[in-house]
PDB file of C-alpha atoms and ligand atoms in Angstrom:
ATOM      1  CA  MET A 223     109.974  67.679 132.439  1.00 37.00           C
ATOM      2  CA  SER A 224     113.078  69.350 134.133  1.00 41.00           C
ATOM      3  CA  ASP A 225     114.285  71.145 136.739  1.00 43.00           C
ATOM      4  CA  GLU A 226     117.054  73.378 137.792  1.00 37.00           C
ATOM      5  CA  LYS A 227     117.665  71.312 140.584  1.00 41.00           C
ATOM      6  CA  THR A 228     117.737  67.872 138.679  1.00 42.00           C
ATOM      7  CA  ALA A 229     121.164  67.093 139.712  1.00 40.00           C
ATOM      8  CA  ALA A 230     123.854  65.639 137.070  1.00 37.00           C
ATOM      9  CA  ARG A 231     123.672  61.822 138.380  1.00 44.00           C
ATOM     10  CA  VAL A 232     122.450  59.794 134.964  1.00 47.00           C
ATOM     11  CA  TRP A 233     122.306  56.686 134.595  1.00 47.00           C
ATOM     12  CA  GLN A 234     121.763  53.531 132.344  1.00 46.00           C
ATOM     13  CA  VAL A 235     122.075  50.456 134.454  1.00 56.00           C
ATOM     14  CA  ASP A 236     120.092  47.973 133.164  1.00 63.00           C
ATOM     15  CA  GLU A 237     119.589  46.723 129.088  1.00 74.00           C
ATOM     16  CA  ARG A 238     115.981  46.002 128.999  1.00 84.00           C
ATOM     17  CA  TRP A 239     115.422  49.581 130.632  1.00 88.00           C
ATOM     18  CA  THR A 240     116.377  52.175 126.455  1.00 85.00           C
ATOM     19  CA  GLY A 241     116.043  55.303 129.154  1.00 88.00           C
ATOM     20  CA  ARG A 242     117.907  57.651 131.470  1.00 91.00           C
ATOM     21  CA  ILE A 243     117.866  57.749 134.857  1.00 93.00           C
ATOM     22  CA  ARG A 244     117.791  60.571 136.434  1.00 94.00           C
ATOM     23  CA  LEU A 245     118.187  61.776 140.664  1.00 93.00           C
ATOM     24  CA  PRO A 246     117.619  65.561 141.623  1.00 92.00           C
ATOM     25  CA  ASN A 247     119.168  67.816 144.308  1.00 89.00           C
ATOM     26  CA  VAL A 248     117.285  66.950 148.330  1.00 84.00           C
ATOM     27  CA  GLU A 249     118.484  66.871 151.539  1.00 74.00           C
ATOM     28  CA  LYS A 250     118.663  63.765 153.457  1.00 73.00           C
ATOM     29  CA  ASP A 251     115.790  64.518 155.425  1.00 76.00           C
ATOM     30  CA  THR A 252     113.188  63.827 152.411  1.00 84.00           C
ATOM     31  CA  PRO A 253     111.390  61.171 153.725  1.00 89.00           C
ATOM     32  CA  GLN A 254     112.046  57.822 152.120  1.00 90.00           C
ATOM     33  CA  ASP A 255     108.044  57.672 150.577  1.00 87.00           C
ATOM     34  CA  GLU A 256     108.323  60.685 149.111  1.00 91.00           C
ATOM     35  CA  GLU A 257     111.918  59.603 147.204  1.00 94.00           C
ATOM     36  CA  TRP A 258     111.393  60.639 143.247  1.00 95.00           C
ATOM     37  CA  CYS A 259     113.671  60.842 140.147  1.00 96.00           C
ATOM     38  CA  GLU A 260     113.402  61.626 136.550  1.00 96.00           C
ATOM     39  CA  ILE A 261     112.770  59.474 133.512  1.00 96.00           C
ATOM     40  CA  LEU A 262     114.218  59.758 130.226  1.00 95.00           C
ATOM     41  CA  GLU A 263     111.693  58.272 126.724  1.00 92.00           C
ATOM     42  CA  ASN A 264     111.087  58.967 123.836  1.00 90.00           C
ATOM     43  CA  GLY A 265     113.750  61.813 124.369  1.00 92.00           C
ATOM     44  CA  GLU A 266     111.280  63.331 127.017  1.00 94.00           C
ATOM     45  CA  TRP A 267     112.492  64.101 130.711  1.00 96.00           C
ATOM     46  CA  SER A 268     108.873  63.007 133.024  1.00 96.00           C
ATOM     47  CA  LYS A 269     108.784  62.304 136.994  1.00 97.00           C
ATOM     48  CA  VAL A 270     108.988  59.741 139.025  1.00 97.00           C
ATOM     49  CA  ARG A 271     107.553  58.922 142.009  1.00 96.00           C
ATOM     50  CA  PHE A 272     109.962  55.151 143.877  1.00 96.00           C
ATOM     51  CA  HIS A 273     106.475  54.178 145.261  1.00 95.00           C
ATOM     52  CA  ASP A 274     104.454  54.545 141.490  1.00 97.00           C
ATOM     53  CA  TYR A 275     104.629  50.917 141.516  1.00 97.00           C
ATOM     54  CA  ALA A 276     101.943  50.136 138.721  1.00 98.00           C
ATOM     55  CA  HIS A 277     103.953  52.958 136.506  1.00 98.00           C
ATOM     56  CA  ILE A 278     107.638  51.683 137.169  1.00 98.00           C
ATOM     57  CA  TYR A 279     106.203  48.173 136.575  1.00 98.00           C
ATOM     58  CA  GLU A 280     105.234  48.561 132.845  1.00 97.00           C
ATOM     59  CA  ARG A 281     108.739  49.914 131.508  1.00 96.00           C
ATOM     60  CA  PRO A 282     110.986  46.525 131.104  1.00 94.00           C
ATOM     61  CA  GLY A 283     113.985  47.047 133.170  1.00 94.00           C
ATOM     62  CA  LEU A 284     113.190  50.442 135.490  1.00 95.00           C
ATOM     63  CA  TYR A 285     112.924  49.165 138.726  1.00 96.00           C
ATOM     64  CA  GLU A 286     115.637  47.018 137.937  1.00 95.00           C
ATOM     65  CA  ALA A 287     117.629  49.861 136.675  1.00 93.00           C
ATOM     66  CA  LEU A 288     116.381  51.607 139.709  1.00 95.00           C
ATOM     67  CA  PHE A 289     116.473  50.576 142.882  1.00 95.00           C
ATOM     68  CA  TYR A 290     118.607  47.416 142.215  1.00 93.00           C
ATOM     69  CA  GLY A 291     121.472  49.440 139.644  1.00 91.00           C
ATOM     70  CA  LEU A 292     120.688  53.500 140.495  1.00 92.00           C
ATOM     71  CA  MET A 293     119.797  52.673 144.472  1.00 95.00           C
ATOM     72  CA  LYS A 294     121.992  49.422 144.634  1.00 95.00           C
ATOM     73  CA  CYS A 295     118.823  47.649 147.116  1.00 95.00           C
ATOM     74  CA  ASP A 296     120.191  44.432 148.780  1.00 95.00           C
ATOM     75  CA  SER A 297     117.003  42.856 150.563  1.00 97.00           C
ATOM     76  CA  PRO A 298     115.658  39.342 149.067  1.00 97.00           C
ATOM     77  CA  ARG A 299     119.082  38.620 149.074  1.00 96.00           C
ATOM     78  CA  ARG A 300     119.804  39.648 152.688  1.00 97.00           C
ATOM     79  CA  VAL A 301     115.806  38.678 153.247  1.00 98.00           C
ATOM     80  CA  VAL A 302     116.143  35.362 151.562  1.00 98.00           C
ATOM     81  CA  GLY A 303     120.278  34.249 152.623  1.00 97.00           C
ATOM     82  CA  LEU A 304     118.954  34.403 156.468  1.00 98.00           C
ATOM     83  CA  LEU A 305     116.219  32.099 155.553  1.00 98.00           C
ATOM     84  CA  LYS A 306     118.379  29.316 154.024  1.00 97.00           C
ATOM     85  CA  ASP A 307     121.204  30.110 156.265  1.00 96.00           C
ATOM     86  CA  LEU A 308     119.003  28.825 159.000  1.00 96.00           C
ATOM     87  CA  ARG A 309     118.085  25.881 157.162  1.00 94.00           C
ATOM     88  CA  THR A 310     120.537  24.707 157.831  1.00 94.00           C
ATOM     89  CA  GLU A 311     120.479  24.103 160.815  1.00 93.00           C
ATOM     90  CA  PRO A 312     120.151  20.864 162.547  1.00 92.00           C
ATOM     91  CA  ASP A 313     116.834  20.810 163.811  1.00 90.00           C
ATOM     92  CA  TRP A 314     114.845  23.257 161.041  1.00 91.00           C
ATOM     93  CA  PRO A 315     112.019  21.588 159.393  1.00 88.00           C
ATOM     94  CA  GLN A 316     113.540  20.283 156.332  1.00 87.00           C
ATOM     95  CA  GLU A 317     110.662  19.637 153.854  1.00 93.00           C
ATOM     96  CA  PRO A 318     111.102  22.047 150.588  1.00 95.00           C
ATOM     97  CA  LEU A 319     109.734  25.238 150.998  1.00 97.00           C
ATOM     98  CA  ARG A 320     106.784  26.712 150.133  1.00 98.00           C
ATOM     99  CA  VAL A 321     106.582  30.434 150.015  1.00 98.00           C
ATOM    100  CA  LEU A 322     103.874  33.013 149.632  1.00 98.00           C
ATOM    101  CA  ASP A 323     105.018  36.278 148.817  1.00 98.00           C
ATOM    102  CA  LEU A 324     103.410  38.986 149.776  1.00 98.00           C
ATOM    103  CA  GLY A 325     103.993  42.425 148.033  1.00 98.00           C
ATOM    104  CA  ALA A 326     105.742  40.360 145.619  1.00 98.00           C
ATOM    105  CA  GLY A 327     106.544  43.250 142.775  1.00 98.00           C
ATOM    106  CA  ASN A 328     108.219  42.045 139.958  1.00 97.00           C
ATOM    107  CA  GLY A 329     109.643  38.804 140.656  1.00 97.00           C
ATOM    108  CA  ILE A 330     113.089  39.058 142.513  1.00 96.00           C
ATOM    109  CA  VAL A 331     112.453  37.687 145.502  1.00 97.00           C
ATOM    110  CA  ALA A 332     110.945  34.338 143.675  1.00 98.00           C
ATOM    111  CA  GLU A 333     113.970  34.530 142.110  1.00 96.00           C
ATOM    112  CA  GLU A 334     116.306  34.060 144.895  1.00 96.00           C
ATOM    113  CA  LEU A 335     113.683  31.939 146.329  1.00 98.00           C
ATOM    114  CA  ARG A 336     113.812  29.607 143.443  1.00 97.00           C
ATOM    115  CA  ARG A 337     117.384  30.145 143.747  1.00 96.00           C
ATOM    116  CA  ALA A 338     117.676  28.485 147.482  1.00 96.00           C
ATOM    117  CA  GLY A 339     115.486  25.699 146.590  1.00 95.00           C
ATOM    118  CA  ALA A 340     111.874  26.445 147.290  1.00 97.00           C
ATOM    119  CA  SER A 341     109.481  23.786 145.824  1.00 97.00           C
ATOM    120  CA  ARG A 342     106.557  26.336 145.232  1.00 97.00           C
ATOM    121  CA  VAL A 343     106.390  30.422 145.715  1.00 98.00           C
ATOM    122  CA  VAL A 344     103.248  31.858 145.100  1.00 98.00           C
ATOM    123  CA  GLY A 345     103.292  35.466 144.715  1.00 98.00           C
ATOM    124  CA  LEU A 346     100.447  38.272 145.808  1.00 98.00           C
ATOM    125  CA  ASP A 347     100.338  41.501 145.332  1.00 98.00           C
ATOM    126  CA  ILE A 348      98.104  44.215 145.221  1.00 97.00           C
ATOM    127  CA  LEU A 349      98.801  45.523 141.663  1.00 98.00           C
ATOM    128  CA  PRO A 350      97.962  43.662 138.645  1.00 98.00           C
ATOM    129  CA  GLU A 351     101.046  45.682 136.237  1.00 98.00           C
ATOM    130  CA  ALA A 352     103.345  43.664 139.584  1.00 98.00           C
ATOM    131  CA  ARG A 353     101.682  40.062 137.722  1.00 98.00           C
ATOM    132  CA  MET A 354     102.359  41.594 134.306  1.00 98.00           C
ATOM    133  CA  ALA A 355     106.024  42.385 134.923  1.00 98.00           C
ATOM    134  CA  ALA A 356     106.471  38.991 137.026  1.00 98.00           C
ATOM    135  CA  ALA A 357     104.887  37.609 133.754  1.00 98.00           C
ATOM    136  CA  ARG A 358     106.772  39.054 131.728  1.00 96.00           C
ATOM    137  CA  ASP A 359     109.811  39.292 133.064  1.00 94.00           C
ATOM    138  CA  ARG A 360     110.380  36.566 135.131  1.00 95.00           C
ATOM    139  CA  PRO A 361     108.101  33.914 133.986  1.00 96.00           C
ATOM    140  CA  GLY A 362     108.189  30.252 134.925  1.00 96.00           C
ATOM    141  CA  VAL A 363     109.430  31.610 138.943  1.00 97.00           C
ATOM    142  CA  TYR A 364     105.596  31.625 140.179  1.00 98.00           C
ATOM    143  CA  THR A 365     103.618  28.895 141.050  1.00 97.00           C
ATOM    144  CA  ASP A 366     100.406  30.775 141.274  1.00 97.00           C
ATOM    145  CA  TYR A 367     100.025  34.625 141.058  1.00 98.00           C
ATOM    146  CA  ILE A 368      97.282  36.183 142.729  1.00 98.00           C
ATOM    147  CA  VAL A 369      96.549  40.039 142.499  1.00 98.00           C
ATOM    148  CA  ASP A 370      93.521  40.711 145.464  1.00 98.00           C
ATOM    149  CA  ASP A 371      94.011  43.075 148.020  1.00 97.00           C
ATOM    150  CA  LEU A 372      94.274  40.555 151.032  1.00 97.00           C
ATOM    151  CA  CYS A 373      92.420  42.467 154.061  1.00 96.00           C
ATOM    152  CA  GLN A 374      89.675  41.017 151.999  1.00 97.00           C
ATOM    153  CA  PRO A 375      91.496  38.123 149.524  1.00 98.00           C
ATOM    154  CA  SER A 376      88.178  36.298 148.318  1.00 98.00           C
ATOM    155  CA  ALA A 377      87.184  33.526 148.015  1.00 98.00           C
ATOM    156  CA  THR A 378      89.160  31.884 144.604  1.00 98.00           C
ATOM    157  CA  THR A 379      92.441  33.707 146.997  1.00 98.00           C
ATOM    158  CA  LYS A 380      91.423  31.724 150.484  1.00 98.00           C
ATOM    159  CA  ALA A 381      90.873  28.783 147.972  1.00 98.00           C
ATOM    160  CA  ARG A 382      94.625  28.383 146.374  1.00 97.00           C
ATOM    161  CA  LEU A 383      96.222  29.780 149.800  1.00 97.00           C
ATOM    162  CA  ASN A 384      94.939  26.965 151.360  1.00 96.00           C
ATOM    163  CA  ASP A 385      95.802  24.622 148.468  1.00 95.00           C
ATOM    164  CA  MET A 386      99.421  25.257 148.132  1.00 94.00           C
ATOM    165  CA  ARG A 387      99.324  25.048 152.309  1.00 94.00           C
ATOM    166  CA  PRO A 388     102.208  27.847 153.089  1.00 98.00           C
ATOM    167  CA  ASN A 389     105.241  26.823 155.474  1.00 97.00           C
ATOM    168  CA  ALA A 390     106.813  30.315 154.730  1.00 98.00           C
ATOM    169  CA  LEU A 391     105.586  33.102 154.181  1.00 98.00           C
ATOM    170  CA  VAL A 392     108.181  35.572 152.946  1.00 98.00           C
ATOM    171  CA  SER A 393     107.554  39.920 153.032  1.00 98.00           C
ATOM    172  CA  VAL A 394     110.146  42.127 151.852  1.00 98.00           C
ATOM    173  CA  ALA A 395     110.668  46.063 150.798  1.00 97.00           C
ATOM    174  CA  ALA A 396     106.982  45.970 151.186  1.00 96.00           C
ATOM    175  CA  LEU A 397     106.029  46.533 154.982  1.00 95.00           C
ATOM    176  CA  GLY A 398     106.025  49.899 157.043  1.00 83.00           C
ATOM    177  CA  PHE A 399     105.144  52.931 154.753  1.00 79.00           C
ATOM    178  CA  CYS A 400     101.550  52.380 154.080  1.00 77.00           C
ATOM    179  CA  ASP A 401     102.170  49.378 151.950  1.00 82.00           C
ATOM    180  CA  ILE A 402     100.901  46.155 153.379  1.00 94.00           C
ATOM    181  CA  PRO A 403      98.486  46.924 155.988  1.00 95.00           C
ATOM    182  CA  ALA A 404      98.634  44.646 159.672  1.00 95.00           C
ATOM    183  CA  LEU A 405      95.517  43.257 159.005  1.00 96.00           C
ATOM    184  CA  ALA A 406      96.276  42.322 154.690  1.00 97.00           C
ATOM    185  CA  TYR A 407      99.994  40.653 156.690  1.00 97.00           C
ATOM    186  CA  TYR A 408      97.829  39.023 159.851  1.00 97.00           C
ATOM    187  CA  ASN A 409      95.459  37.034 156.752  1.00 98.00           C
ATOM    188  CA  ALA A 410      98.967  36.196 154.740  1.00 98.00           C
ATOM    189  CA  ALA A 411      99.888  34.399 157.882  1.00 98.00           C
ATOM    190  CA  SER A 412      96.795  32.409 158.592  1.00 98.00           C
ATOM    191  CA  PHE A 413      97.016  30.415 155.638  1.00 98.00           C
ATOM    192  CA  VAL A 414     100.523  29.317 157.627  1.00 98.00           C
ATOM    193  CA  ARG A 415     100.390  26.131 159.574  1.00 94.00           C
ATOM    194  CA  PRO A 416     102.290  27.070 162.789  1.00 96.00           C
ATOM    195  CA  GLY A 417     105.965  25.786 162.411  1.00 96.00           C
ATOM    196  CA  GLY A 418     106.190  27.590 159.741  1.00 97.00           C
ATOM    197  CA  ALA A 419     108.607  30.483 158.332  1.00 97.00           C
ATOM    198  CA  LEU A 420     107.755  34.510 159.087  1.00 98.00           C
ATOM    199  CA  ALA A 421     111.137  35.929 156.546  1.00 98.00           C
ATOM    200  CA  PHE A 422     110.580  39.946 155.877  1.00 98.00           C
ATOM    201  CA  ASN A 423     112.678  42.935 156.395  1.00 98.00           C
ATOM    202  CA  ILE A 424     111.836  46.421 157.738  1.00 97.00           C
ATOM    203  CA  LYS A 425     113.094  49.900 158.193  1.00 95.00           C
ATOM    204  CA  GLU A 426     115.267  50.250 161.483  1.00 94.00           C
ATOM    205  CA  GLU A 427     112.599  53.006 162.617  1.00 91.00           C
ATOM    206  CA  PHE A 428     109.703  51.157 162.297  1.00 89.00           C
ATOM    207  CA  LEU A 429     110.955  48.718 165.381  1.00 90.00           C
ATOM    208  CA  ASP A 430     110.790  51.712 167.413  1.00 88.00           C
ATOM    209  CA  ALA A 431     108.374  51.888 170.898  1.00 85.00           C
ATOM    210  CA  ARG A 432     106.929  55.446 168.796  1.00 85.00           C
ATOM    211  CA  TYR A 433     105.169  53.392 166.132  1.00 85.00           C
ATOM    212  CA  THR A 434     102.487  52.000 168.348  1.00 83.00           C
ATOM    213  CA  HIS A 435     100.323  50.626 165.037  1.00 83.00           C
ATOM    214  CA  GLY A 436     100.767  49.152 162.002  1.00 91.00           C
ATOM    215  CA  PHE A 437     102.452  46.298 161.666  1.00 94.00           C
ATOM    216  CA  SER A 438     105.369  47.078 163.651  1.00 93.00           C
ATOM    217  CA  GLU A 439     102.838  46.833 166.804  1.00 93.00           C
ATOM    218  CA  LEU A 440     101.250  43.315 165.130  1.00 95.00           C
ATOM    219  CA  LEU A 441     105.168  42.086 165.189  1.00 96.00           C
ATOM    220  CA  ARG A 442     105.750  43.737 168.875  1.00 95.00           C
ATOM    221  CA  ARG A 443     102.694  42.014 169.927  1.00 96.00           C
ATOM    222  CA  MET A 444     103.617  38.551 168.487  1.00 97.00           C
ATOM    223  CA  VAL A 445     107.254  38.129 169.710  1.00 97.00           C
ATOM    224  CA  GLU A 446     106.392  39.685 173.545  1.00 96.00           C
ATOM    225  CA  GLU A 447     103.514  37.122 173.521  1.00 97.00           C
ATOM    226  CA  ARG A 448     105.093  34.455 172.280  1.00 97.00           C
ATOM    227  CA  VAL A 449     103.074  33.779 169.581  1.00 98.00           C
ATOM    228  CA  VAL A 450     105.490  33.260 167.392  1.00 98.00           C
ATOM    229  CA  ARG A 451     110.004  33.111 168.386  1.00 98.00           C
ATOM    230  CA  LEU A 452     112.506  35.543 166.456  1.00 97.00           C
ATOM    231  CA  GLU A 453     115.437  33.028 165.136  1.00 97.00           C
ATOM    232  CA  ALA A 454     117.440  35.580 163.095  1.00 97.00           C
ATOM    233  CA  THR A 455     118.077  39.709 162.858  1.00 97.00           C
ATOM    234  CA  ARG A 456     120.264  41.245 160.904  1.00 97.00           C
ATOM    235  CA  ARG A 457     120.615  45.029 160.130  1.00 98.00           C
ATOM    236  CA  TYR A 458     121.788  45.342 156.973  1.00 98.00           C
ATOM    237  CA  ILE A 459     121.965  48.478 154.077  1.00 98.00           C
ATOM    238  CA  HIS A 460     118.243  47.990 151.823  1.00 98.00           C
ATOM    239  CA  ARG A 461     119.426  50.698 149.616  1.00 97.00           C
ATOM    240  CA  TYR A 462     121.119  54.631 149.400  1.00 95.00           C
ATOM    241  CA  GLY A 463     118.621  56.666 149.182  1.00 94.00           C
ATOM    242  CA  ILE A 464     118.287  60.339 146.658  1.00 93.00           C
ATOM    243  CA  ALA A 465     120.655  61.857 148.615  1.00 92.00           C
ATOM    244  CA  GLY A 466     123.107  58.860 148.826  1.00 92.00           C
ATOM    245  CA  GLN A 467     122.749  58.325 152.276  1.00 93.00           C
ATOM    246  CA  PRO A 468     122.143  54.863 153.809  1.00 96.00           C
ATOM    247  CA  LEU A 469     118.769  53.162 154.513  1.00 96.00           C
ATOM    248  CA  HIS A 470     119.001  50.277 157.753  1.00 97.00           C
ATOM    249  CA  TYR A 471     116.933  47.774 157.867  1.00 97.00           C
ATOM    250  CA  THR A 472     116.343  45.101 160.076  1.00 97.00           C
ATOM    251  CA  ALA A 473     115.876  40.835 158.372  1.00 98.00           C
ATOM    252  CA  MET A 474     114.200  39.290 160.145  1.00 98.00           C
ATOM    253  CA  ILE A 475     113.722  35.405 160.312  1.00 98.00           C
ATOM    254  CA  ALA A 476     110.837  34.405 162.626  1.00 98.00           C
ATOM    255  CA  THR A 477     109.102  31.006 163.463  1.00 97.00           C
ATOM    256  CA  LYS A 478     104.961  31.343 163.185  1.00 98.00           C
ATOM    257  CA  MET A 479     104.386  29.038 167.035  1.00 98.00           C
ATOM    258  CA  THR A 480     100.468  29.706 167.101  1.00 98.00           C
ATOM    259  CA  GLU A 481      97.593  31.204 165.682  1.00 98.00           C
ATOM    260  CA  ILE A 482      97.762  34.768 165.315  1.00 97.00           C
ATOM    261  CA  PRO A 483      94.989  36.406 167.963  1.00 97.00           C
ATOM    262  CA  ARG A 484      92.395  39.375 165.919  1.00 96.00           C
ATOM    263  CA  SER A 485      92.868  41.553 167.878  1.00 95.00           C
ATOM    264  CA  MET A 486      96.573  42.278 167.770  1.00 96.00           C
ATOM    265  CA  VAL A 487      95.483  43.986 164.448  1.00 96.00           C
ATOM    266  CA  VAL A 488      95.379  47.276 165.639  1.00 89.00           C
ATOM    267  CA  ASP A 489      95.063  50.094 162.307  1.00 74.00           C
ATOM    268  CA  PRO A 490      95.843  51.581 160.142  1.00 59.00           C
TER     269      PRO A 490
HETATM  270  C1  SAM B 646     109.071  48.097 147.073  1.00 91.46           C
HETATM  271  S1  SAM B 646     107.877  46.621 146.261  1.00 91.46           S
HETATM  272  C2  SAM B 646     108.596  45.471 146.286  1.00 91.46           C
HETATM  273  C3  SAM B 646     108.858  44.742 145.603  1.00 91.46           C
HETATM  274  C4  SAM B 646     109.270  43.242 145.762  1.00 91.46           C
HETATM  275  N1  SAM B 646     108.807  42.917 146.905  1.00 91.46           N
HETATM  276  C5  SAM B 646     110.242  43.143 146.115  1.00 91.46           C
HETATM  277  O1  SAM B 646     111.744  43.194 146.913  1.00 91.46           O
HETATM  278  O2  SAM B 646     111.562  43.207 145.129  1.00 91.46           O
HETATM  279  C6  SAM B 646     106.857  46.937 147.149  1.00 91.46           C
HETATM  280  C7  SAM B 646     105.613  46.101 146.727  1.00 91.46           C
HETATM  281  O3  SAM B 646     104.410  45.878 147.498  1.00 91.46           O
HETATM  282  C8  SAM B 646     103.207  46.018 147.180  1.00 91.46           C
HETATM  283  N2  SAM B 646     102.342  45.980 148.162  1.00 91.46           N
HETATM  284  C9  SAM B 646     101.481  47.341 148.150  1.00 91.46           C
HETATM  285  N3  SAM B 646     100.659  47.637 149.517  1.00 91.46           N
HETATM  286  C10 SAM B 646     100.493  46.069 148.956  1.00 91.46           C
HETATM  287  C11 SAM B 646      99.038  45.311 149.287  1.00 91.46           C
HETATM  288  N4  SAM B 646      98.302  46.086 150.118  1.00 91.46           N
HETATM  289  N5  SAM B 646      98.746  43.764 149.548  1.00 91.46           N
HETATM  290  C12 SAM B 646     100.081  43.479 148.188  1.00 91.46           C
HETATM  291  N6  SAM B 646     100.829  43.598 148.076  1.00 91.46           N
HETATM  292  C13 SAM B 646     101.239  45.527 148.376  1.00 91.46           C
HETATM  293  C14 SAM B 646     103.365  46.871 145.858  1.00 91.46           C
HETATM  294  O4  SAM B 646     102.055  46.529 144.839  1.00 91.46           O
HETATM  295  C15 SAM B 646     104.643  46.746 145.235  1.00 91.46           C
HETATM  296  O5  SAM B 646     104.564  45.666 144.708  1.00 91.46           O
END
């Protein structure tokens, strides 16, 4: 598929991805969750939405080439780096990290966590294609990898997460759009005992007061009611948009102080 608006920016930046990627010429105000590119495979161009993760994970190297090579995504390093930095504080718990990686994708975050010394990393994603890609691309980085919808976790999922007793919940590039619902985040955080860490990033505008639902509202309520204590926040460039503009996110680390009241979850 081709399009007269398609720009001549054509890339090949990951050796496992043998096709090509090209970006459309678009206005800066194209919503982030509507971004797309075209990929060349077997001599044919086709359109791929950035949020069609299943389609992307099925193609070895495409996720890395698109988001990390072309769009310069830096979030796994930023979020895990902030967590690692805080752990050097003298009064921070020194036990090894046992991390639940929520919205895990194909394991780039887990790789950073292992580099930071995590002893156990359990991945959780709603897509079977994500688990397949993690096993294919980064075998061994996960202790376990669960495919489930945490809005309604199965009994097996609950047993596996209770068994691992995570002391950190990490979620990178998976909160704030129509990705992980507040209820799924709430359920994931319930497996982390008080004193554990919550590490995540969020697009900066989702911290505005006008976002009164979903994860934005849950976060606001948790901070205001001191259910969590914010330890560090850092504004940075998550990646670039398809019009070349920087997309600013905030990386945050919080300590879970008490169990989160269910009433703090406002759907959707
Ligand atoms: C942008 S990717 C980020 C992947 C990985 N964290 C990274 O930074 O490379 C967002 C991921 O969140 C996952 N996701 C979306 N909704 C989800 C949900 N309700 N529960 C679990 N994972 C979800 C997607 O399948 C996708 O793998």
